[in-house]
Amino acid sequence: MSRSRPLSVPVPALFVVLGLASCSSEDKPAAKEPEAKFPEMVGVTFAADENPDPHVVEVSLTAQRAKKDIGGKEVVMMTYNGEAPGPVIRAHVGDEVIVHFDNLLDEPTTIHWHGLRIPDAMDGSPRIQDPVPAKGIYTYRFKVPEAGSFWYHPHVRPFDQIERGLYGMFVVYGKDDPAYDAERYLALDDLRLVNSSVAPPDFSTFPEMMHGRYGDMLITNGQKAELAKGESKRGKVERWRLVNTANARTQRLGIEGAKWRIIGTDGGLLNTPYTPKEIVLPVGQRYDVEVSYDTVGTVKLLSSIAVADGADKVKYVPTQVFAVDVAEGTEAPREIAWPELPVREKRVADAALSLSFNAIQTSDGMVEWQVNGKAHSMDAVGTYKVGQTVKIKLENKLGPEHPFHLHGQFFEILNKPEYPGLKDTVLIPGMETVEVLAYMDNPGRWMAHCHILEHAELGLMSEIVVEGEPGQVSPGLPDHGHGQH
Ligand code: C2O
Ligand code: CU
């Protein structure tokens, strides 16, 4: 196939910020541009919108191997547009998004738009879309139905392709978004290097089969986490969009040195922001956090890392994964007035589903992960009509945790009120059962799997079918969080 589009060149963040002021505001109505400023940050670039139509975002992504400096080591990563993470894609609710995708890898891949309730044909599921072959091209095209923090990544050999850097953030702005002084993107990950190469997948070791791949270096926006730093001034209030892009590691986060609250989850803004003791961010999930710089000093995002403490004990060591130096400013700290978001009632379940997650050891010594006794099930574990509300019981029979992800829909967690809001991913700790209320509002065939990428590869993968006309995302979502906080 002939390749008529030029390769897009990664643009440094600062250039894009300047570019917005000098050209985009001339070609386009100002309303299209998000209001927040984007401070320059290590590892953050933006996808250039090539379409002058204010309601169309047209970008080019090229998957290719490229060298990256990570903590002083030259590492060959898999990248989008030469960057790992790939560029942040930004759109507004209702926009049409067109992504010209070029696969310059030597293996097939797809792009899955994690959390976006788009038609299944565009979802990057290899069960529906033939993977884009090596050196192939594909055009993704969809409308974005709601505001929030999402991300994109491959769904072919994701345990290896995502580990090597193939992921990026996808941000959708809505009319209710409060105006902040700045917005920051934080993709939290870990990486396992052997010398200066990403360690290849290893399904021969029991820990990796049981718990998934843990890296030995924490990385933030693709760079060694301790190098991820920013600057601001006292009185500024920012929105941080966090996503956990690791293969397996749940992040337990805290913020030190500033006032903060969670304002959004996978499914967008919360009706009632809240400040938990810690932010538990399993792989796949997102949190939006409002951070108010009320004092001068260093604001730290800290991740509690379990380290061995003697023979069979672990202790948690707070480790910096991002920091902002806050200088004296002229503005007094201010309160962000929370918008009146539509309040909708929780819908009543009209169907029930039980999924249990278990593992067996096969005769060749491999671990096989199962959903209801089946690995890699191709049969739907549930079939619903569009608009149905399903109470799903997710039962973890063993010790390793499972961040369970349902494509194409949102749900609320029923038996853990400490996690309010709409989600597309939920953590099922070892030996626990979590109940969710899922809003089957988007017709199609949808993957339902563990986001620990090794678990998914070893079988913890199933499918849910929602019958209806494709593209008819019903708007019947409930209140974004009845949190009692
Ligand atoms: Cu983020 Cu099926 O995945
Ligand atoms: Cu799992």
XYZ file of C-alpha atoms and ligand atoms in Angstrom:
489
model
C 0.000 0.000 0.000
C 1.379 3.418 -0.804
C 2.123 5.755 1.992
C 0.997 9.208 1.102
C 1.051 10.840 4.504
C 4.207 12.388 5.872
C 5.549 10.959 9.094
C 4.584 13.235 11.875
C 7.427 14.679 13.870
C 7.183 14.821 17.640
C 6.797 18.381 18.812
C 8.238 19.461 22.150
C 5.583 20.590 24.579
C 6.816 24.150 24.790
C 6.658 24.557 21.039
C 3.068 23.397 21.037
C 2.132 25.841 23.762
C 3.681 28.718 21.827
C 2.136 27.371 18.643
C -1.350 27.560 20.101
C -1.036 31.269 20.591
C 0.534 32.027 17.235
C -1.325 29.892 14.720
C -4.123 27.664 15.988
C -6.162 30.515 17.385
C -6.184 32.089 13.907
C -7.343 28.992 12.050
C -9.891 27.961 14.620
C -12.490 29.387 16.925
C -10.834 30.019 20.258
C -13.403 27.834 21.987
C -11.706 24.735 20.660
C -8.578 25.282 22.689
C -8.598 24.056 26.260
C -8.297 26.816 28.818
C -5.554 25.331 30.952
C -1.890 26.013 30.360
C 0.432 23.111 29.869
C 3.674 23.637 31.702
C 6.667 22.096 30.022
C 7.238 18.631 31.422
C 9.681 15.861 30.827
C 8.213 13.320 28.434
C 5.032 15.197 27.511
C 4.347 16.019 23.869
C 1.061 16.751 22.135
C -0.381 15.307 18.950
C -0.685 18.064 16.363
C -4.245 18.532 15.110
C -3.998 18.633 11.310
C -7.628 19.525 10.686
C -8.894 23.143 10.719
C -12.491 22.076 11.485
C -13.128 22.992 15.140
C -15.079 19.774 15.689
C -12.569 17.405 14.116
C -9.296 16.336 15.661
C -7.093 14.689 13.053
C -3.742 13.338 14.148
C -1.064 10.971 12.885
C 0.497 8.243 14.982
C 3.387 6.118 13.847
C 4.476 3.105 15.864
C 8.205 2.642 15.498
C 11.215 1.632 17.507
C 13.361 4.518 18.694
C 16.169 5.116 21.152
C 15.396 7.025 24.310
C 17.542 8.279 27.133
C 16.084 6.833 30.315
C 17.988 7.779 33.440
C 21.234 8.070 31.484
C 20.810 4.817 29.559
C 20.129 4.599 25.836
C 17.184 2.245 25.589
C 15.446 1.083 22.425
C 11.730 1.529 23.091
C 8.592 1.024 21.051
C 7.209 4.504 20.466
C 4.413 6.469 18.920
C 5.938 9.251 16.800
C 9.336 8.566 18.309
C 8.088 9.220 21.841
C 7.349 6.937 24.760
C 4.807 7.834 26.052
C 3.237 8.828 22.760
C 1.800 12.314 22.313
C -1.194 13.414 24.383
C -4.279 13.554 22.150
C -6.747 16.285 23.104
C -10.343 16.649 21.970
C -13.663 18.077 23.115
C -16.867 16.166 23.847
C -18.626 15.370 20.577
C -15.548 15.898 18.398
C -14.823 13.511 15.614
C -11.358 12.034 16.033
C -9.411 10.711 13.058
C -6.153 8.911 13.707
C -3.947 8.014 10.755
C -1.977 5.124 12.059
C 1.194 3.821 10.508
C 2.722 0.648 11.880
C 6.461 0.734 11.255
C 7.095 -2.017 13.808
C 8.161 -5.430 12.643
C 5.086 -6.998 14.229
C 1.306 -6.480 14.132
C -0.439 -4.143 16.550
C -3.699 -2.253 17.151
C -4.651 0.824 19.133
C -7.208 0.460 21.902
C -8.743 3.687 23.221
C -9.004 2.709 26.858
C -12.163 4.076 28.478
C -13.657 5.766 25.430
C -17.190 4.505 24.749
C -16.802 4.302 20.985
C -18.077 1.671 18.521
C -16.426 -1.723 18.970
C -15.104 -1.722 15.389
C -12.766 1.129 16.404
C -11.834 -0.294 19.807
C -8.585 -1.965 18.731
C -9.732 -5.388 19.906
C -8.010 -8.066 17.833
C -11.193 -10.116 18.244
C -12.917 -7.591 15.973
C -10.261 -5.688 14.097
C -7.636 -7.601 12.143
C -4.422 -6.309 13.674
C -2.554 -3.763 11.583
C 0.275 -5.811 10.101
C 3.925 -4.846 10.235
C 4.384 -1.892 7.837
C 0.610 -1.581 7.488
C -1.619 1.447 7.941
C -5.098 1.961 9.387
C -7.396 4.890 10.050
C -9.287 5.022 13.317
C -12.324 7.281 13.280
C -14.810 7.856 16.102
C -16.724 10.472 18.071
C -15.781 11.040 21.683
C -18.908 10.832 23.846
C -17.756 12.307 27.142
C -15.108 14.295 28.957
C -12.381 12.718 31.016
C -8.872 11.316 31.163
C -8.349 8.284 28.965
C -5.385 6.558 27.386
C -4.438 4.551 24.348
C -2.318 1.451 23.940
C -1.999 -1.658 21.745
C -4.076 -4.796 22.251
C -1.680 -7.165 20.511
C 1.047 -8.618 22.728
C 0.334 -5.748 25.105
C 2.471 -7.283 27.859
C 5.481 -6.562 25.644
C 4.364 -3.604 23.506
C 3.062 -1.540 26.439
C 6.073 -2.468 28.572
C 8.309 -1.115 25.795
C 6.538 2.229 25.802
C 3.553 2.044 23.448
C 0.973 4.143 25.258
C -0.224 7.706 25.486
C -2.883 9.824 27.157
C -6.136 10.897 25.560
C -7.876 13.851 27.162
C -11.424 14.947 26.392
C -12.578 18.352 27.596
C -16.165 19.136 28.488
C -18.115 22.268 29.224
C -18.158 21.562 32.967
C -14.373 21.419 33.317
C -13.326 23.994 35.915
C -10.581 26.391 34.802
C -7.203 25.640 36.370
C -3.937 27.531 36.189
C -2.285 24.541 34.602
C -2.839 20.928 33.698
C -0.259 18.167 34.019
C -0.174 14.635 32.661
C 1.431 11.901 34.694
C 1.734 8.431 33.194
C 3.108 6.256 35.998
C 4.942 3.113 35.002
C 7.820 0.862 35.883
C 10.400 -0.746 33.655
C 12.711 -3.706 33.922
C 16.024 -3.202 32.195
C 18.798 -5.720 31.660
C 21.883 -3.668 30.922
C 20.324 -1.075 28.637
C 17.562 -3.153 27.088
C 14.004 -3.724 28.149
C 13.932 -7.219 29.606
C 11.978 -9.488 27.239
C 8.754 -11.041 28.526
C 9.414 -14.007 30.735
C 6.545 -16.392 31.134
C 8.825 -19.039 32.538
C 9.118 -17.584 36.004
C 6.449 -18.226 38.550
C 6.394 -14.689 40.024
C 5.788 -13.137 36.613
C 3.022 -15.609 35.803
C 1.431 -15.131 39.228
C 1.820 -11.372 39.734
C 2.742 -9.981 36.343
C 5.831 -8.056 35.363
C 7.169 -5.658 37.977
C 9.872 -3.284 36.804
C 12.859 -2.324 38.887
C 12.848 1.316 37.824
C 9.873 3.604 38.405
C 9.282 5.804 35.389
C 7.031 8.830 35.028
C 6.169 9.990 31.510
C 8.810 7.598 30.233
C 11.632 9.064 32.302
C 13.241 7.854 35.522
C 10.676 8.996 38.095
C 13.077 11.036 40.205
C 13.777 13.211 37.138
C 10.108 14.106 36.664
C 9.872 17.625 38.028
C 7.935 20.814 37.538
C 7.764 24.371 38.772
C 4.986 26.613 39.936
C 4.129 29.452 42.285
C 2.228 29.678 45.526
C -1.445 30.421 44.893
C -1.659 28.385 41.681
C -4.141 25.532 41.402
C -3.496 22.710 38.953
C -5.209 19.657 37.574
C -3.071 16.540 37.495
C -4.276 13.699 35.311
C -2.824 10.411 36.528
C -2.845 7.113 34.683
C -1.170 3.880 35.695
C 0.344 2.404 32.531
C 2.427 -0.302 34.199
C 2.007 -3.971 33.346
C 1.126 -4.953 36.892
C 2.162 -2.608 39.699
C -0.674 -0.978 41.645
C 0.391 2.492 42.741
C -0.421 3.646 46.257
C 0.041 7.375 46.094
C 0.065 10.362 48.366
C 0.704 14.048 47.812
C 2.870 15.937 50.266
C 3.263 19.705 50.581
C 0.007 20.875 49.001
C -3.732 20.775 49.463
C -5.333 18.255 47.124
C -8.527 16.382 46.317
C -9.659 13.822 43.766
C -11.951 15.490 41.242
C -12.337 12.833 38.566
C -12.238 9.105 37.906
C -12.156 6.923 34.774
C -15.582 8.235 33.747
C -15.028 11.955 34.301
C -15.671 14.567 36.979
C -17.108 13.580 40.339
C -20.144 15.312 41.764
C -18.328 15.524 45.065
C -14.525 15.738 45.139
C -12.862 14.039 48.110
C -9.464 13.494 49.699
C -8.706 9.873 50.585
C -5.857 8.752 52.859
C -4.070 7.368 49.833
C -4.791 7.191 46.138
C -4.948 3.540 45.134
C -4.315 3.500 41.390
C -4.316 0.027 39.821
C -3.010 -0.453 36.287
C -5.379 0.876 33.651
C -7.189 3.298 35.973
C -7.063 7.092 36.015
C -7.540 9.755 38.657
C -7.781 13.493 38.183
C -6.455 15.392 41.159
C -6.758 19.079 41.968
C -3.574 20.329 43.614
C -3.506 23.749 45.334
C -0.083 25.161 46.029
C -0.832 26.811 49.354
C 2.736 26.903 50.653
C 6.198 27.534 49.259
C 8.383 24.431 49.008
C 8.482 21.135 47.182
C 5.257 19.306 46.481
C 5.833 15.587 46.117
C 3.822 12.818 44.575
C 4.902 9.773 46.547
C 4.381 6.131 45.717
C 4.581 3.532 48.498
C 6.888 0.825 47.268
C 6.935 -2.539 48.994
C 10.454 -3.692 49.754
C 11.571 -6.826 51.528
C 12.199 -6.272 55.223
C 13.845 -9.421 56.482
C 12.834 -12.900 55.457
C 9.088 -12.696 55.033
C 8.076 -9.150 55.850
C 7.619 -6.191 53.568
C 7.752 -2.533 54.426
C 6.453 0.369 52.397
C 8.919 3.051 51.413
C 7.504 6.331 50.079
C 9.279 7.033 46.792
C 9.058 10.257 44.844
C 7.535 9.850 41.391
C 6.936 13.529 40.632
C 7.757 16.838 42.319
C 6.910 20.481 41.815
C 9.044 23.283 43.213
C 6.673 25.957 44.413
C 8.138 29.462 44.605
C 6.642 32.514 46.332
C 3.848 33.988 44.250
C 1.733 37.094 44.217
C -1.627 35.354 44.284
C -3.344 34.179 47.426
C -4.364 30.497 47.425
C -7.894 30.284 46.049
C -10.765 27.843 46.195
C -12.046 26.319 42.975
C -15.837 26.551 42.992
C -17.118 23.095 42.113
C -19.524 23.034 39.145
C -23.116 21.861 39.586
C -22.937 18.626 37.633
C -26.107 16.801 36.640
C -27.175 14.445 39.409
C -28.750 11.222 38.216
C -30.034 8.361 40.265
C -28.149 5.074 40.392
C -29.988 2.773 38.028
C -31.620 -0.378 39.298
C -29.947 -3.599 38.186
C -32.077 -5.668 35.808
C -29.543 -8.495 35.361
C -26.837 -10.180 37.365
C -23.538 -11.751 36.404
C -20.885 -13.572 38.425
C -17.302 -13.789 37.274
C -14.761 -15.732 39.246
C -11.036 -15.519 38.647
C -8.841 -18.485 39.342
C -5.660 -20.145 38.120
C -4.483 -23.658 37.461
C -1.055 -25.004 36.711
C -0.912 -26.816 33.386
C 1.082 -29.989 32.780
C 3.887 -28.013 31.125
C 4.359 -25.957 34.291
C 2.601 -22.834 33.016
C 0.015 -20.926 34.965
C -3.340 -20.574 33.244
C -5.636 -17.790 34.446
C -9.343 -18.414 34.090
C -12.653 -16.591 34.104
C -15.418 -18.925 35.285
C -13.188 -21.923 34.653
C -12.150 -20.948 31.123
C -8.992 -19.351 29.793
C -9.182 -16.965 26.786
C -12.895 -17.583 26.559
C -14.296 -16.712 23.141
C -17.894 -17.237 24.295
C -19.613 -14.252 25.822
C -19.874 -14.542 29.597
C -22.920 -12.282 29.384
C -25.221 -10.947 26.648
C -27.374 -7.879 27.276
C -29.577 -5.391 25.493
C -28.299 -1.859 25.196
C -29.397 0.194 28.200
C -29.424 -2.715 30.635
C -27.877 -2.354 34.072
C -25.998 -5.378 35.319
C -24.843 -6.155 38.819
C -21.541 -7.980 38.377
C -19.954 -9.952 41.165
C -16.195 -10.222 40.648
C -14.716 -12.925 42.786
C -10.979 -13.376 43.201
C -10.267 -16.935 44.336
C -6.529 -16.518 44.847
C -3.962 -14.185 46.369
C -2.729 -12.121 43.400
C -4.870 -9.069 42.694
C -6.758 -8.406 39.458
C -7.449 -4.937 38.071
C -10.514 -5.952 36.054
C -11.277 -3.853 32.964
C -14.445 -3.816 30.898
C -14.189 -2.234 27.459
C -16.771 0.170 26.127
C -18.860 0.767 29.292
C -18.661 2.361 32.688
C -19.580 0.915 36.044
C -19.786 1.969 39.678
C -18.348 0.030 42.580
C -21.109 -1.075 44.932
C -19.463 -2.595 47.991
C -16.560 -0.170 48.337
C -18.011 3.299 48.852
C -14.495 4.638 49.366
C -14.090 4.456 45.579
C -16.914 6.622 44.191
C -17.472 7.603 40.595
C -17.624 5.918 37.245
C -14.908 3.400 36.443
C -13.875 1.155 33.621
C -11.262 -0.623 35.734
C -11.557 -1.890 39.297
C -9.067 -3.571 41.594
C -10.092 -6.952 42.991
C -7.630 -7.624 45.824
C -6.568 -11.176 46.576
C -9.326 -13.411 48.007
C -11.873 -10.595 47.817
C -15.135 -10.072 46.003
C -16.082 -6.735 44.517
C -19.528 -5.901 43.212
C -20.084 -3.385 40.475
C -23.107 -1.936 38.731
C -22.345 -1.841 35.014
C -24.215 0.413 32.592
C -24.342 -1.535 29.327
C -25.005 1.546 27.260
C -22.674 0.937 24.336
C -23.612 -1.847 21.907
C -20.941 -4.211 20.663
C -18.658 -7.071 21.596
C -16.439 -6.016 24.445
C -13.365 -7.469 26.023
C -13.550 -7.978 29.770
C -10.161 -8.831 31.211
C -7.542 -8.377 33.833
C -5.287 -5.391 33.097
C -2.278 -7.160 34.561
C -1.036 -7.816 31.076
C 0.580 -11.150 31.922
C -2.676 -12.380 33.484
C -4.589 -11.425 30.340
C -2.016 -13.178 28.153
C -2.260 -16.291 30.302
C -6.011 -16.457 29.894
C -7.785 -13.929 32.135
C -9.750 -12.630 29.196
C -13.425 -12.870 28.348
C -16.116 -11.078 26.446
C -19.424 -9.328 27.099
C -21.921 -8.673 24.328
C -24.294 -5.710 24.283
C -26.933 -5.927 21.576
C -28.132 -2.806 19.796
C -27.400 -0.474 16.937
C -23.684 0.303 16.870
C -22.742 3.810 17.806
C -25.892 4.390 19.867
C -24.268 5.199 23.188
C -27.229 5.866 25.434
C -26.760 8.854 27.681
C -28.397 7.284 30.721
C -25.364 7.403 32.966
C -25.962 7.943 36.637
C -24.642 10.567 38.989
C -20.881 10.647 38.857
C -20.360 9.351 42.346
C -22.555 9.331 45.387
C -19.454 9.527 47.558
C -20.199 10.330 51.163
C -17.002 12.315 51.438
Cu -6.385 -0.846 28.628
Cu -8.264 -4.163 27.151
O -7.302 -2.530 27.883
Cu -5.101 -10.369 37.049
